[in-house]
């Protein structure tokens, strides 16, 4: 919004830089704002803003994300433990580890029988 002639007359002169330099900086700032607007539009940030302002959409997205995390964590843990026990099973024949695991299995068997 441009200044009125009366406002132009009462405007204080710039102390640190001339009006030309300020005008150039304002143009540069406007170009940066236009670039930022293009980036947000291309990045679908408007869609994201819609999803997080609609409460039902937020609940739906978070519920789905929570279920996916839970399933992923469960599957990842199962795979990791399966590989761990497979390696452990193959190392039972080692003398030090094998004796320790054999004692552990004996303790488990005694508690099962009681």
PDB file of C-alpha atoms in Angstrom:
ATOM      1  CA  UNK A   1       0.000   0.000   0.000  1.00  0.00           C
ATOM      2  CA  UNK A   2       1.652   3.251  -1.129  1.00  0.00           C
ATOM      3  CA  UNK A   3       2.087   6.199   1.196  1.00  0.00           C
ATOM      4  CA  UNK A   4      -0.143   9.237   0.836  1.00  0.00           C
ATOM      5  CA  UNK A   5       1.524  12.537  -0.163  1.00  0.00           C
ATOM      6  CA  UNK A   6       1.119  13.770   3.397  1.00  0.00           C
ATOM      7  CA  UNK A   7       2.809  10.652   4.768  1.00  0.00           C
ATOM      8  CA  UNK A   8       5.604  10.994   2.206  1.00  0.00           C
ATOM      9  CA  UNK A   9       6.215  14.582   3.332  1.00  0.00           C
ATOM     10  CA  UNK A  10       6.350  13.609   7.028  1.00  0.00           C
ATOM     11  CA  UNK A  11       8.516  10.537   6.486  1.00  0.00           C
ATOM     12  CA  UNK A  12      11.851  10.672   8.294  1.00  0.00           C
ATOM     13  CA  UNK A  13      14.971  10.216   6.166  1.00  0.00           C
ATOM     14  CA  UNK A  14      16.738   6.886   6.401  1.00  0.00           C
ATOM     15  CA  UNK A  15      19.683   6.979   8.807  1.00  0.00           C
ATOM     16  CA  UNK A  16      21.650   3.970   7.642  1.00  0.00           C
ATOM     17  CA  UNK A  17      21.005   3.666   3.903  1.00  0.00           C
ATOM     18  CA  UNK A  18      19.386   5.391   0.991  1.00  0.00           C
ATOM     19  CA  UNK A  19      15.914   4.727  -0.331  1.00  0.00           C
ATOM     20  CA  UNK A  20      17.359   3.129  -3.473  1.00  0.00           C
ATOM     21  CA  UNK A  21      19.158   0.475  -1.476  1.00  0.00           C
ATOM     22  CA  UNK A  22      16.062  -0.173   0.646  1.00  0.00           C
ATOM     23  CA  UNK A  23      13.981  -0.487  -2.527  1.00  0.00           C
ATOM     24  CA  UNK A  24      16.457  -3.059  -3.926  1.00  0.00           C
ATOM     25  CA  UNK A  25      16.354  -5.050  -0.691  1.00  0.00           C
ATOM     26  CA  UNK A  26      12.551  -4.997  -0.681  1.00  0.00           C
ATOM     27  CA  UNK A  27      12.512  -6.340  -4.237  1.00  0.00           C
ATOM     28  CA  UNK A  28      14.980  -9.076  -3.282  1.00  0.00           C
ATOM     29  CA  UNK A  29      12.845  -9.954  -0.263  1.00  0.00           C
ATOM     30  CA  UNK A  30       9.717 -10.141  -2.433  1.00  0.00           C
ATOM     31  CA  UNK A  31      11.502 -12.492  -4.841  1.00  0.00           C
ATOM     32  CA  UNK A  32      12.513 -14.715  -1.944  1.00  0.00           C
ATOM     33  CA  UNK A  33       8.920 -14.756  -0.682  1.00  0.00           C
ATOM     34  CA  UNK A  34       7.685 -15.746  -4.138  1.00  0.00           C
ATOM     35  CA  UNK A  35      10.276 -18.523  -4.266  1.00  0.00           C
ATOM     36  CA  UNK A  36       9.206 -19.754  -0.809  1.00  0.00           C
ATOM     37  CA  UNK A  37       5.563 -19.741  -1.872  1.00  0.00           C
ATOM     38  CA  UNK A  38       6.413 -21.816  -4.951  1.00  0.00           C
ATOM     39  CA  UNK A  39       8.375 -24.294  -2.828  1.00  0.00           C
ATOM     40  CA  UNK A  40       5.521 -24.709  -0.352  1.00  0.00           C
ATOM     41  CA  UNK A  41       2.999 -25.145  -3.132  1.00  0.00           C
ATOM     42  CA  UNK A  42       5.137 -27.758  -4.851  1.00  0.00           C
ATOM     43  CA  UNK A  43       5.796 -29.490  -1.545  1.00  0.00           C
ATOM     44  CA  UNK A  44       2.074 -29.946  -0.901  1.00  0.00           C
ATOM     45  CA  UNK A  45       2.303 -28.054   2.370  1.00  0.00           C
ATOM     46  CA  UNK A  46      -1.191 -26.693   1.808  1.00  0.00           C
ATOM     47  CA  UNK A  47      -2.508 -30.258   1.828  1.00  0.00           C
ATOM     48  CA  UNK A  48      -0.587 -30.982   5.004  1.00  0.00           C
ATOM     49  CA  UNK A  49      -1.974 -27.858   6.630  1.00  0.00           C
ATOM     50  CA  UNK A  50      -5.494 -29.028   5.752  1.00  0.00           C
ATOM     51  CA  UNK A  51      -4.876 -32.460   7.240  1.00  0.00           C
ATOM     52  CA  UNK A  52      -3.650 -31.026  10.513  1.00  0.00           C
ATOM     53  CA  UNK A  53      -6.434 -28.467  10.913  1.00  0.00           C
ATOM     54  CA  UNK A  54      -9.206 -31.024  10.416  1.00  0.00           C
ATOM     55  CA  UNK A  55      -9.499 -32.940  13.726  1.00  0.00           C
ATOM     56  CA  UNK A  56     -10.978 -36.097  12.192  1.00  0.00           C
ATOM     57  CA  UNK A  57      -8.165 -36.199   9.649  1.00  0.00           C
ATOM     58  CA  UNK A  58      -5.556 -35.793  12.392  1.00  0.00           C
ATOM     59  CA  UNK A  59      -7.036 -38.672  14.400  1.00  0.00           C
ATOM     60  CA  UNK A  60      -7.222 -40.892  11.312  1.00  0.00           C
ATOM     61  CA  UNK A  61      -3.642 -40.171  10.236  1.00  0.00           C
ATOM     62  CA  UNK A  62      -2.209 -40.614  13.741  1.00  0.00           C
ATOM     63  CA  UNK A  63      -4.136 -43.849  14.327  1.00  0.00           C
ATOM     64  CA  UNK A  64      -2.904 -45.281  11.056  1.00  0.00           C
ATOM     65  CA  UNK A  65       0.670 -44.177  11.811  1.00  0.00           C
ATOM     66  CA  UNK A  66       0.502 -45.750  15.282  1.00  0.00           C
ATOM     67  CA  UNK A  67      -0.769 -49.063  13.936  1.00  0.00           C
ATOM     68  CA  UNK A  68       1.935 -49.084  11.261  1.00  0.00           C
ATOM     69  CA  UNK A  69       4.637 -48.369  13.841  1.00  0.00           C
ATOM     70  CA  UNK A  70       3.331 -51.121  16.111  1.00  0.00           C
ATOM     71  CA  UNK A  71       3.228 -53.710  13.334  1.00  0.00           C
ATOM     72  CA  UNK A  72       6.668 -52.654  12.094  1.00  0.00           C
ATOM     73  CA  UNK A  73       8.152 -52.838  15.573  1.00  0.00           C
ATOM     74  CA  UNK A  74       6.640 -56.271  16.166  1.00  0.00           C
ATOM     75  CA  UNK A  75       7.867 -57.679  12.854  1.00  0.00           C
ATOM     76  CA  UNK A  76      11.304 -56.122  13.273  1.00  0.00           C
ATOM     77  CA  UNK A  77      11.665 -57.542  16.774  1.00  0.00           C
ATOM     78  CA  UNK A  78      10.542 -60.987  15.630  1.00  0.00           C
ATOM     79  CA  UNK A  79      13.041 -61.016  12.764  1.00  0.00           C
ATOM     80  CA  UNK A  80      15.860 -59.745  14.994  1.00  0.00           C
ATOM     81  CA  UNK A  81      15.148 -62.317  17.709  1.00  0.00           C
ATOM     82  CA  UNK A  82      14.865 -65.093  15.118  1.00  0.00           C
ATOM     83  CA  UNK A  83      18.283 -64.257  13.711  1.00  0.00           C
ATOM     84  CA  UNK A  84      19.711 -63.857  17.226  1.00  0.00           C
ATOM     85  CA  UNK A  85      18.444 -67.266  18.341  1.00  0.00           C
ATOM     86  CA  UNK A  86      19.650 -68.856  15.103  1.00  0.00           C
ATOM     87  CA  UNK A  87      23.144 -67.512  15.720  1.00  0.00           C
ATOM     88  CA  UNK A  88      22.898 -68.544  19.369  1.00  0.00           C
ATOM     89  CA  UNK A  89      21.805 -72.043  18.404  1.00  0.00           C
ATOM     90  CA  UNK A  90      24.788 -72.406  16.080  1.00  0.00           C
ATOM     91  CA  UNK A  91      27.229 -71.181  18.741  1.00  0.00           C
ATOM     92  CA  UNK A  92      26.056 -73.634  21.410  1.00  0.00           C
ATOM     93  CA  UNK A  93      28.851 -75.980  20.338  1.00  0.00           C
ATOM     94  CA  UNK A  94      31.471 -73.444  21.487  1.00  0.00           C
ATOM     95  CA  UNK A  95      32.942 -74.531  24.846  1.00  0.00           C
ATOM     96  CA  UNK A  96      32.456 -71.397  26.987  1.00  0.00           C
ATOM     97  CA  UNK A  97      29.166 -70.221  25.561  1.00  0.00           C
ATOM     98  CA  UNK A  98      27.859 -73.765  25.197  1.00  0.00           C
ATOM     99  CA  UNK A  99      28.439 -74.550  28.887  1.00  0.00           C
ATOM    100  CA  UNK A 100      26.732 -71.350  29.973  1.00  0.00           C
ATOM    101  CA  UNK A 101      23.709 -71.964  27.744  1.00  0.00           C
ATOM    102  CA  UNK A 102      23.539 -75.604  28.861  1.00  0.00           C
ATOM    103  CA  UNK A 103      23.401 -74.504  32.510  1.00  0.00           C
ATOM    104  CA  UNK A 104      20.723 -71.968  31.628  1.00  0.00           C
ATOM    105  CA  UNK A 105      18.650 -74.626  29.864  1.00  0.00           C
ATOM    106  CA  UNK A 106      19.075 -77.001  32.826  1.00  0.00           C
ATOM    107  CA  UNK A 107      17.784 -74.302  35.197  1.00  0.00           C
ATOM    108  CA  UNK A 108      14.797 -73.698  32.934  1.00  0.00           C
ATOM    109  CA  UNK A 109      14.022 -77.449  32.842  1.00  0.00           C
ATOM    110  CA  UNK A 110      14.168 -77.750  36.652  1.00  0.00           C
ATOM    111  CA  UNK A 111      11.734 -74.867  37.061  1.00  0.00           C
ATOM    112  CA  UNK A 112       9.382 -76.398  34.499  1.00  0.00           C
ATOM    113  CA  UNK A 113       9.238 -79.695  36.362  1.00  0.00           C
ATOM    114  CA  UNK A 114       8.440 -78.084  39.728  1.00  0.00           C
TER     115      UNK A 114
END
